[in-house]
Amino acid sequence: MARERIIIDTDPGQDDAVAMMLAFASPEEIEVLGVTAVAGNAPLAHTEINARKICELSGRPDIKVFAGCDRPLFLDLHTAPEVHGDTGLDGPDLPMPTMPLQEQHAVDFIIDTLRCEPAGTVTLCPLGPLTNIATALTRAPDIAARIKRIVLMGGAQFEGGNSSPVAEFNIFVDPHAAQIVLKSGVDIVMFSMDVTHQVLTAQARMDRVRAIPGPVGRVTYEMLDFYRQYDEAKYGTDGGPLHDPCVIAWLIRPDLFQGKQVNVEVETASPLTIGQTVVDRWCITPRPKNVFFMLKADAEGFFDLLIDRLARL
């Protein structure tokens, strides 16, 4: 099987960090061409540092990390310290990274990479707000035809919202960027809260994480133990949803997930519902089916994969 060549666009975030680690731990299936940071879970000044911390923790200081957009296209930045802590990566005490931040802007890196690599060979994996991706598509419309696909975490339908009654965080932070991406014509796979809320960091699974030897097991446990507290209190569940690693897990084991090709649009105007993903699950409208919308996850299979791979770092 050919390796999936990806750019990870991210706002770490404990679940983003685990997604990055899963990608780094899977070199037979995934080649990470670079990591681009965006403002989201925390301001950009934190997320780019967090991305480099995770590269070093994973033994991959060779990965190039680029800082991107520090605010949404049109709105003020909305962060989530109540979930992720003030740094975006609260929980473990990780040293400041020594690997350098690249001087090139993340958007320019995305554009240059897509123009230089053979068309249809690079997948974009946005794990945060879609500001970097939308900016690249707007600045360089020619790259749309060169993207293999975009596999993203964002949106919700039946689960409602986590940043408003109807809006999931990544889409809520920059709904205008999300709408640009969804209308780009690129093949899109979307992991919304409808599926990520099936993948919970229950205590029995956390015990397996803690048993992973070495610093990776300890740090992952400490990150997720901090991260799950907010969602456990909010939802009353055993564990919190592990959103972003689903994107990477699907690239490695697509059989772990099931979905459906549908139309998805984003509300960008209404003060009441801004950021809502309107999912035409039952194909009621004639709007084009622009998204493969994930609906079901094999949670046990997902955690088996995750723990096996993290133990390899």
mmCIF file of C-alpha atoms in Angstrom:
data_model
loop_
_atom_site.group_PDB
_atom_site.id
_atom_site.type_symbol
_atom_site.label_atom_id
_atom_site.label_comp_id
_atom_site.label_asym_id
_atom_site.label_seq_id
_atom_site.Cartn_x
_atom_site.Cartn_y
_atom_site.Cartn_z
ATOM 1 C CA MET A 1 0.000 0.000 0.000
ATOM 2 C CA ALA A 2 1.341 3.434 -0.963
ATOM 3 C CA ARG A 3 2.013 5.776 1.905
ATOM 4 C CA GLU A 4 -0.395 8.669 2.424
ATOM 5 C CA ARG A 5 1.574 11.913 2.088
ATOM 6 C CA ILE A 6 0.030 14.535 4.348
ATOM 7 C CA ILE A 7 0.286 18.021 5.763
ATOM 8 C CA ILE A 8 -1.119 18.229 9.291
ATOM 9 C CA ASP A 9 -2.780 21.604 9.918
ATOM 10 C CA THR A 10 -3.364 21.888 13.638
ATOM 11 C CA ASP A 11 -3.985 23.947 16.780
ATOM 12 C CA PRO A 12 -2.636 21.667 19.551
ATOM 13 C CA GLY A 13 -4.717 20.870 21.730
ATOM 14 C CA GLN A 14 -4.292 17.561 23.543
ATOM 15 C CA ASP A 15 -6.312 15.597 20.985
ATOM 16 C CA ASP A 16 -4.368 17.277 18.168
ATOM 17 C CA ALA A 17 -1.177 16.164 19.901
ATOM 18 C CA VAL A 18 -2.339 12.549 20.001
ATOM 19 C CA ALA A 19 -3.269 12.759 16.304
ATOM 20 C CA MET A 20 0.232 14.005 15.484
ATOM 21 C CA MET A 21 1.807 11.227 17.530
ATOM 22 C CA LEU A 22 -0.341 8.610 15.790
ATOM 23 C CA ALA A 23 0.850 9.890 12.405
ATOM 24 C CA PHE A 24 4.506 9.912 13.472
ATOM 25 C CA ALA A 25 4.148 6.381 14.840
ATOM 26 C CA SER A 26 2.822 5.066 11.507
ATOM 27 C CA PRO A 27 5.621 5.616 8.965
ATOM 28 C CA GLU A 28 4.619 2.602 6.879
ATOM 29 C CA GLU A 29 1.252 4.185 6.118
ATOM 30 C CA ILE A 30 1.889 7.925 6.497
ATOM 31 C CA GLU A 31 4.562 10.391 5.415
ATOM 32 C CA VAL A 32 4.236 13.745 7.179
ATOM 33 C CA LEU A 33 5.489 16.459 4.822
ATOM 34 C CA GLY A 34 5.108 19.192 7.420
ATOM 35 C CA VAL A 35 3.008 20.564 10.248
ATOM 36 C CA THR A 36 1.243 23.917 9.971
ATOM 37 C CA ALA A 37 -0.035 25.638 13.098
ATOM 38 C CA VAL A 38 -3.141 27.810 13.296
ATOM 39 C CA ALA A 39 -4.845 29.751 16.061
ATOM 40 C CA GLY A 40 -7.759 27.865 17.598
ATOM 41 C CA ASN A 41 -7.680 25.927 20.846
ATOM 42 C CA ALA A 42 -5.092 28.473 21.956
ATOM 43 C CA PRO A 43 -3.480 31.535 20.346
ATOM 44 C CA LEU A 44 -0.938 30.889 17.605
ATOM 45 C CA ALA A 45 1.963 31.753 19.910
ATOM 46 C CA HIS A 46 1.051 28.649 21.919
ATOM 47 C CA THR A 47 -0.057 26.286 19.163
ATOM 48 C CA GLU A 48 3.157 26.554 17.161
ATOM 49 C CA ILE A 49 5.187 25.854 20.296
ATOM 50 C CA ASN A 50 2.924 22.953 21.195
ATOM 51 C CA ALA A 51 3.338 21.446 17.737
ATOM 52 C CA ARG A 52 7.117 21.520 18.109
ATOM 53 C CA LYS A 53 6.911 20.029 21.599
ATOM 54 C CA ILE A 54 4.996 17.057 20.236
ATOM 55 C CA CYS A 55 7.425 16.581 17.367
ATOM 56 C CA GLU A 56 10.270 16.380 19.874
ATOM 57 C CA LEU A 57 8.363 14.106 22.231
ATOM 58 C CA SER A 58 7.758 11.781 19.279
ATOM 59 C CA GLY A 59 11.417 11.739 18.331
ATOM 60 C CA ARG A 60 10.749 13.709 15.137
ATOM 61 C CA PRO A 61 12.637 17.016 15.417
ATOM 62 C CA ASP A 62 13.231 16.698 11.662
ATOM 63 C CA ILE A 63 9.590 17.581 10.954
ATOM 64 C CA LYS A 64 9.235 21.155 9.745
ATOM 65 C CA VAL A 65 6.691 23.237 11.676
ATOM 66 C CA PHE A 66 5.266 26.447 10.217
ATOM 67 C CA ALA A 67 3.186 29.149 11.914
ATOM 68 C CA GLY A 68 0.111 30.270 10.031
ATOM 69 C CA CYS A 69 -2.880 32.523 10.583
ATOM 70 C CA ASP A 70 -3.271 34.064 14.032
ATOM 71 C CA ARG A 71 -6.966 34.916 13.736
ATOM 72 C CA PRO A 72 -10.042 33.908 11.732
ATOM 73 C CA LEU A 73 -10.806 35.502 8.375
ATOM 74 C CA PHE A 74 -13.420 37.961 9.644
ATOM 75 C CA LEU A 75 -14.207 37.223 13.302
ATOM 76 C CA ASP A 76 -12.376 37.722 16.572
ATOM 77 C CA LEU A 77 -10.465 34.672 17.765
ATOM 78 C CA HIS A 78 -12.346 32.343 20.117
ATOM 79 C CA THR A 79 -10.135 29.930 22.094
ATOM 80 C CA ALA A 80 -10.898 27.100 24.523
ATOM 81 C CA PRO A 81 -8.847 27.423 27.723
ATOM 82 C CA GLU A 82 -11.696 25.831 29.680
ATOM 83 C CA VAL A 83 -11.030 22.613 27.745
ATOM 84 C CA HIS A 84 -7.329 22.667 26.907
ATOM 85 C CA GLY A 85 -5.895 24.987 29.547
ATOM 86 C CA ASP A 86 -4.212 28.334 29.035
ATOM 87 C CA THR A 87 -1.357 26.883 26.978
ATOM 88 C CA GLY A 88 -3.603 24.639 24.895
ATOM 89 C CA LEU A 89 -1.588 21.654 26.087
ATOM 90 C CA ASP A 90 -2.030 21.692 29.851
ATOM 91 C CA GLY A 91 -1.474 18.501 31.836
ATOM 92 C CA PRO A 92 2.112 17.326 31.330
ATOM 93 C CA ASP A 93 5.163 19.476 32.008
ATOM 94 C CA LEU A 94 6.893 19.424 28.627
ATOM 95 C CA PRO A 95 10.172 21.286 28.003
ATOM 96 C CA MET A 96 10.278 24.176 25.593
ATOM 97 C CA PRO A 97 11.239 22.902 22.141
ATOM 98 C CA THR A 98 14.730 23.358 20.784
ATOM 99 C CA MET A 99 13.856 22.599 17.148
ATOM 100 C CA PRO A 100 13.354 25.783 15.140
ATOM 101 C CA LEU A 101 10.121 27.245 13.871
ATOM 102 C CA GLN A 102 10.370 27.658 10.107
ATOM 103 C CA GLU A 103 10.512 31.214 8.813
ATOM 104 C CA GLN A 104 8.097 30.577 5.951
ATOM 105 C CA HIS A 105 4.424 31.259 6.613
ATOM 106 C CA ALA A 106 2.276 28.128 6.843
ATOM 107 C CA VAL A 107 -0.018 29.218 4.016
ATOM 108 C CA ASP A 108 2.951 29.713 1.680
ATOM 109 C CA PHE A 109 4.284 26.282 2.648
ATOM 110 C CA ILE A 110 0.933 24.678 1.821
ATOM 111 C CA ILE A 111 0.758 26.438 -1.548
ATOM 112 C CA ASP A 112 4.373 25.709 -2.476
ATOM 113 C CA THR A 113 4.124 22.061 -1.469
ATOM 114 C CA LEU A 114 0.980 21.476 -3.501
ATOM 115 C CA ARG A 115 2.487 23.192 -6.540
ATOM 116 C CA CYS A 116 5.784 21.308 -6.293
ATOM 117 C CA GLU A 117 4.493 17.812 -5.558
ATOM 118 C CA PRO A 118 2.746 15.784 -8.268
ATOM 119 C CA ALA A 119 -0.939 16.637 -8.498
ATOM 120 C CA GLY A 120 -3.184 14.349 -6.496
ATOM 121 C CA THR A 121 -0.474 13.072 -4.145
ATOM 122 C CA VAL A 122 -0.864 15.314 -1.065
ATOM 123 C CA THR A 123 -3.673 15.051 1.479
ATOM 124 C CA LEU A 124 -4.436 17.948 3.827
ATOM 125 C CA CYS A 125 -5.408 17.005 7.378
ATOM 126 C CA PRO A 126 -6.882 20.032 9.181
ATOM 127 C CA LEU A 127 -7.471 19.358 12.877
ATOM 128 C CA GLY A 128 -8.405 22.906 13.882
ATOM 129 C CA PRO A 129 -10.136 25.949 12.388
ATOM 130 C CA LEU A 130 -9.811 26.004 8.609
ATOM 131 C CA THR A 131 -8.237 29.457 8.328
ATOM 132 C CA ASN A 132 -4.905 28.327 6.872
ATOM 133 C CA ILE A 133 -6.543 26.030 4.329
ATOM 134 C CA ALA A 134 -9.121 28.595 3.206
ATOM 135 C CA THR A 135 -6.477 31.294 2.923
ATOM 136 C CA ALA A 136 -4.325 29.036 0.752
ATOM 137 C CA LEU A 137 -7.278 28.163 -1.495
ATOM 138 C CA THR A 138 -8.247 31.829 -1.830
ATOM 139 C CA ARG A 139 -4.722 33.053 -2.518
ATOM 140 C CA ALA A 140 -3.895 30.244 -4.945
ATOM 141 C CA PRO A 141 -7.064 28.794 -6.492
ATOM 142 C CA ASP A 142 -4.997 26.526 -8.736
ATOM 143 C CA ILE A 143 -4.021 24.308 -5.799
ATOM 144 C CA ALA A 144 -7.567 22.951 -5.387
ATOM 145 C CA ALA A 145 -7.146 20.661 -8.370
ATOM 146 C CA ARG A 146 -3.809 19.421 -6.995
ATOM 147 C CA ILE A 147 -5.074 18.309 -3.549
ATOM 148 C CA LYS A 148 -5.692 14.583 -3.262
ATOM 149 C CA ARG A 149 -8.308 15.164 -0.580
ATOM 150 C CA ILE A 150 -8.978 17.031 2.640
ATOM 151 C CA VAL A 151 -9.645 14.895 5.708
ATOM 152 C CA LEU A 152 -10.787 17.140 8.533
ATOM 153 C CA MET A 153 -12.218 17.174 12.017
ATOM 154 C CA GLY A 154 -15.128 19.549 12.370
ATOM 155 C CA GLY A 155 -18.866 19.991 12.426
ATOM 156 C CA ALA A 156 -21.801 18.159 13.963
ATOM 157 C CA GLN A 157 -25.389 17.260 13.253
ATOM 158 C CA PHE A 158 -27.175 15.044 15.768
ATOM 159 C CA GLU A 159 -24.661 15.751 18.562
ATOM 160 C CA GLY A 160 -25.436 19.467 18.499
ATOM 161 C CA GLY A 161 -22.592 21.853 19.245
ATOM 162 C CA ASN A 162 -19.863 22.297 21.802
ATOM 163 C CA SER A 163 -19.237 26.034 21.232
ATOM 164 C CA SER A 164 -22.881 26.987 20.718
ATOM 165 C CA PRO A 165 -26.051 24.912 20.847
ATOM 166 C CA VAL A 166 -25.508 23.981 17.191
ATOM 167 C CA ALA A 167 -21.862 24.677 16.297
ATOM 168 C CA GLU A 168 -18.735 22.567 16.792
ATOM 169 C CA PHE A 169 -15.613 24.483 17.861
ATOM 170 C CA ASN A 170 -13.446 24.269 14.717
ATOM 171 C CA ILE A 171 -16.251 25.451 12.448
ATOM 172 C CA PHE A 172 -17.541 27.996 14.964
ATOM 173 C CA VAL A 173 -14.143 29.679 15.257
ATOM 174 C CA ASP A 174 -13.940 30.385 11.521
ATOM 175 C CA PRO A 175 -17.191 29.553 9.724
ATOM 176 C CA HIS A 176 -16.273 31.630 6.692
ATOM 177 C CA ALA A 177 -13.102 29.613 6.200
ATOM 178 C CA ALA A 178 -15.057 26.386 6.565
ATOM 179 C CA GLN A 179 -17.537 27.432 3.900
ATOM 180 C CA ILE A 180 -14.699 28.277 1.493
ATOM 181 C CA VAL A 181 -13.199 24.829 2.008
ATOM 182 C CA LEU A 182 -16.509 23.013 1.635
ATOM 183 C CA LYS A 183 -17.208 24.857 -1.626
ATOM 184 C CA SER A 184 -13.713 24.294 -3.034
ATOM 185 C CA GLY A 185 -14.590 21.219 -5.090
ATOM 186 C CA VAL A 186 -11.888 19.177 -3.344
ATOM 187 C CA ASP A 187 -12.804 15.682 -2.132
ATOM 188 C CA ILE A 188 -13.564 16.101 1.583
ATOM 189 C CA VAL A 189 -13.880 13.573 4.392
ATOM 190 C CA MET A 190 -15.393 15.048 7.564
ATOM 191 C CA PHE A 191 -15.115 13.660 11.072
ATOM 192 C CA SER A 192 -17.783 15.499 13.011
ATOM 193 C CA MET A 193 -18.751 15.160 16.646
ATOM 194 C CA ASP A 194 -21.391 12.674 15.515
ATOM 195 C CA VAL A 195 -18.599 10.118 15.145
ATOM 196 C CA THR A 196 -15.884 11.433 17.467
ATOM 197 C CA HIS A 197 -18.271 11.275 20.429
ATOM 198 C CA GLN A 198 -18.289 7.505 19.941
ATOM 199 C CA VAL A 199 -14.556 7.373 20.735
ATOM 200 C CA LEU A 200 -14.281 8.134 24.451
ATOM 201 C CA THR A 201 -11.274 8.126 26.765
ATOM 202 C CA ALA A 202 -13.009 5.799 29.226
ATOM 203 C CA GLN A 203 -11.000 4.851 32.313
ATOM 204 C CA ALA A 204 -10.366 1.295 31.114
ATOM 205 C CA ARG A 205 -8.829 2.698 27.937
ATOM 206 C CA MET A 206 -6.882 5.313 29.864
ATOM 207 C CA ASP A 207 -5.397 2.529 32.004
ATOM 208 C CA ARG A 208 -4.061 0.981 28.781
ATOM 209 C CA VAL A 209 -2.558 4.331 27.768
ATOM 210 C CA ARG A 210 -0.883 4.705 31.151
ATOM 211 C CA ALA A 211 0.661 1.245 30.745
ATOM 212 C CA ILE A 212 2.566 2.293 27.598
ATOM 213 C CA PRO A 213 6.215 2.330 28.674
ATOM 214 C CA GLY A 214 8.392 5.410 28.547
ATOM 215 C CA PRO A 215 7.630 9.130 28.339
ATOM 216 C CA VAL A 216 5.076 8.789 25.529
ATOM 217 C CA GLY A 217 2.709 6.762 27.719
ATOM 218 C CA ARG A 218 3.123 9.060 30.703
ATOM 219 C CA VAL A 219 2.701 12.294 28.727
ATOM 220 C CA THR A 220 -0.246 10.995 26.720
ATOM 221 C CA TYR A 221 -2.001 9.893 29.887
ATOM 222 C CA GLU A 222 -1.369 13.251 31.592
ATOM 223 C CA MET A 223 -2.609 15.178 28.550
ATOM 224 C CA LEU A 224 -5.780 13.157 28.167
ATOM 225 C CA ASP A 225 -6.455 13.029 31.903
ATOM 226 C CA PHE A 226 -6.520 16.843 31.945
ATOM 227 C CA TYR A 227 -8.442 17.065 28.669
ATOM 228 C CA ARG A 228 -11.216 14.624 29.584
ATOM 229 C CA GLN A 229 -12.241 16.420 32.766
ATOM 230 C CA TYR A 230 -14.184 19.185 31.040
ATOM 231 C CA ASP A 231 -16.141 16.828 28.791
ATOM 232 C CA GLU A 232 -16.846 14.325 31.563
ATOM 233 C CA ALA A 233 -18.352 17.110 33.669
ATOM 234 C CA LYS A 234 -20.282 18.500 30.706
ATOM 235 C CA TYR A 235 -21.672 15.268 29.263
ATOM 236 C CA GLY A 236 -21.651 12.980 32.285
ATOM 237 C CA THR A 237 -19.723 10.321 30.376
ATOM 238 C CA ASP A 238 -16.902 7.954 31.282
ATOM 239 C CA GLY A 239 -14.203 9.793 29.342
ATOM 240 C CA GLY A 240 -14.212 12.562 26.790
ATOM 241 C CA PRO A 241 -14.299 12.371 22.991
ATOM 242 C CA LEU A 242 -10.959 11.959 21.245
ATOM 243 C CA HIS A 243 -11.752 14.014 18.156
ATOM 244 C CA ASP A 244 -8.676 14.668 16.049
ATOM 245 C CA PRO A 245 -6.943 11.260 16.076
ATOM 246 C CA CYS A 246 -9.914 9.897 14.126
ATOM 247 C CA VAL A 247 -8.598 11.737 11.057
ATOM 248 C CA ILE A 248 -5.252 9.945 11.191
ATOM 249 C CA ALA A 249 -6.759 6.612 12.230
ATOM 250 C CA TRP A 250 -8.942 6.624 9.109
ATOM 251 C CA LEU A 251 -5.903 7.087 6.874
ATOM 252 C CA ILE A 252 -4.346 4.002 8.473
ATOM 253 C CA ARG A 253 -7.469 1.853 8.998
ATOM 254 C CA PRO A 254 -10.439 3.152 6.994
ATOM 255 C CA ASP A 255 -12.367 0.014 7.932
ATOM 256 C CA LEU A 256 -12.745 1.412 11.471
ATOM 257 C CA PHE A 257 -15.262 4.021 10.266
ATOM 258 C CA GLN A 258 -18.463 4.240 8.246
ATOM 259 C CA GLY A 259 -19.963 7.279 6.560
ATOM 260 C CA LYS A 260 -22.102 8.648 3.767
ATOM 261 C CA GLN A 261 -21.656 11.084 0.869
ATOM 262 C CA VAL A 262 -23.867 14.114 1.597
ATOM 263 C CA ASN A 263 -24.127 17.860 1.166
ATOM 264 C CA VAL A 264 -22.768 19.998 3.999
ATOM 265 C CA GLU A 265 -23.087 23.773 4.169
ATOM 266 C CA VAL A 266 -22.014 26.206 6.901
ATOM 267 C CA GLU A 267 -24.119 28.995 8.382
ATOM 268 C CA THR A 268 -22.089 32.226 8.252
ATOM 269 C CA ALA A 269 -24.655 34.968 8.826
ATOM 270 C CA SER A 270 -27.099 34.169 11.623
ATOM 271 C CA PRO A 271 -26.038 35.368 15.089
ATOM 272 C CA LEU A 272 -28.112 32.519 16.519
ATOM 273 C CA THR A 273 -26.659 29.629 14.500
ATOM 274 C CA ILE A 274 -23.348 30.858 13.049
ATOM 275 C CA GLY A 275 -20.949 27.986 12.547
ATOM 276 C CA GLN A 276 -23.645 25.333 12.270
ATOM 277 C CA THR A 277 -22.932 22.592 9.744
ATOM 278 C CA VAL A 278 -26.169 21.912 7.886
ATOM 279 C CA VAL A 279 -25.889 18.249 6.913
ATOM 280 C CA ASP A 280 -28.319 16.939 4.295
ATOM 281 C CA ARG A 281 -28.031 13.390 5.580
ATOM 282 C CA TRP A 282 -31.214 12.199 3.900
ATOM 283 C CA CYS A 283 -30.533 13.970 0.571
ATOM 284 C CA ILE A 284 -33.567 16.219 0.842
ATOM 285 C CA THR A 285 -32.104 19.012 -1.300
ATOM 286 C CA PRO A 286 -30.562 18.962 -4.786
ATOM 287 C CA ARG A 287 -27.376 20.551 -3.448
ATOM 288 C CA PRO A 288 -24.194 18.759 -4.535
ATOM 289 C CA LYS A 289 -22.877 16.006 -2.275
ATOM 290 C CA ASN A 290 -19.586 17.650 -1.344
ATOM 291 C CA VAL A 291 -18.570 15.724 1.801
ATOM 292 C CA PHE A 292 -18.087 12.126 2.896
ATOM 293 C CA PHE A 293 -19.591 12.553 6.357
ATOM 294 C CA MET A 294 -18.496 9.990 8.935
ATOM 295 C CA LEU A 295 -21.230 8.448 11.079
ATOM 296 C CA LYS A 296 -19.918 5.381 12.933
ATOM 297 C CA ALA A 297 -16.668 4.347 14.595
ATOM 298 C CA ASP A 298 -15.334 1.058 15.903
ATOM 299 C CA ALA A 299 -14.173 2.515 19.208
ATOM 300 C CA GLU A 300 -12.406 -0.608 20.473
ATOM 301 C CA GLY A 301 -10.604 -1.086 17.186
ATOM 302 C CA PHE A 302 -9.610 2.579 17.227
ATOM 303 C CA PHE A 303 -8.071 2.343 20.693
ATOM 304 C CA ASP A 304 -6.334 -0.933 19.839
ATOM 305 C CA LEU A 305 -4.690 0.843 16.896
ATOM 306 C CA LEU A 306 -3.840 3.965 18.891
ATOM 307 C CA ILE A 307 -2.235 2.153 21.809
ATOM 308 C CA ASP A 308 -0.295 -0.210 19.552
ATOM 309 C CA ARG A 309 1.152 2.701 17.579
ATOM 310 C CA LEU A 310 1.943 4.945 20.538
ATOM 311 C CA ALA A 311 3.913 2.093 22.067
ATOM 312 C CA ARG A 312 6.194 2.220 19.016
ATOM 313 C CA LEU A 313 7.362 5.793 19.650
#
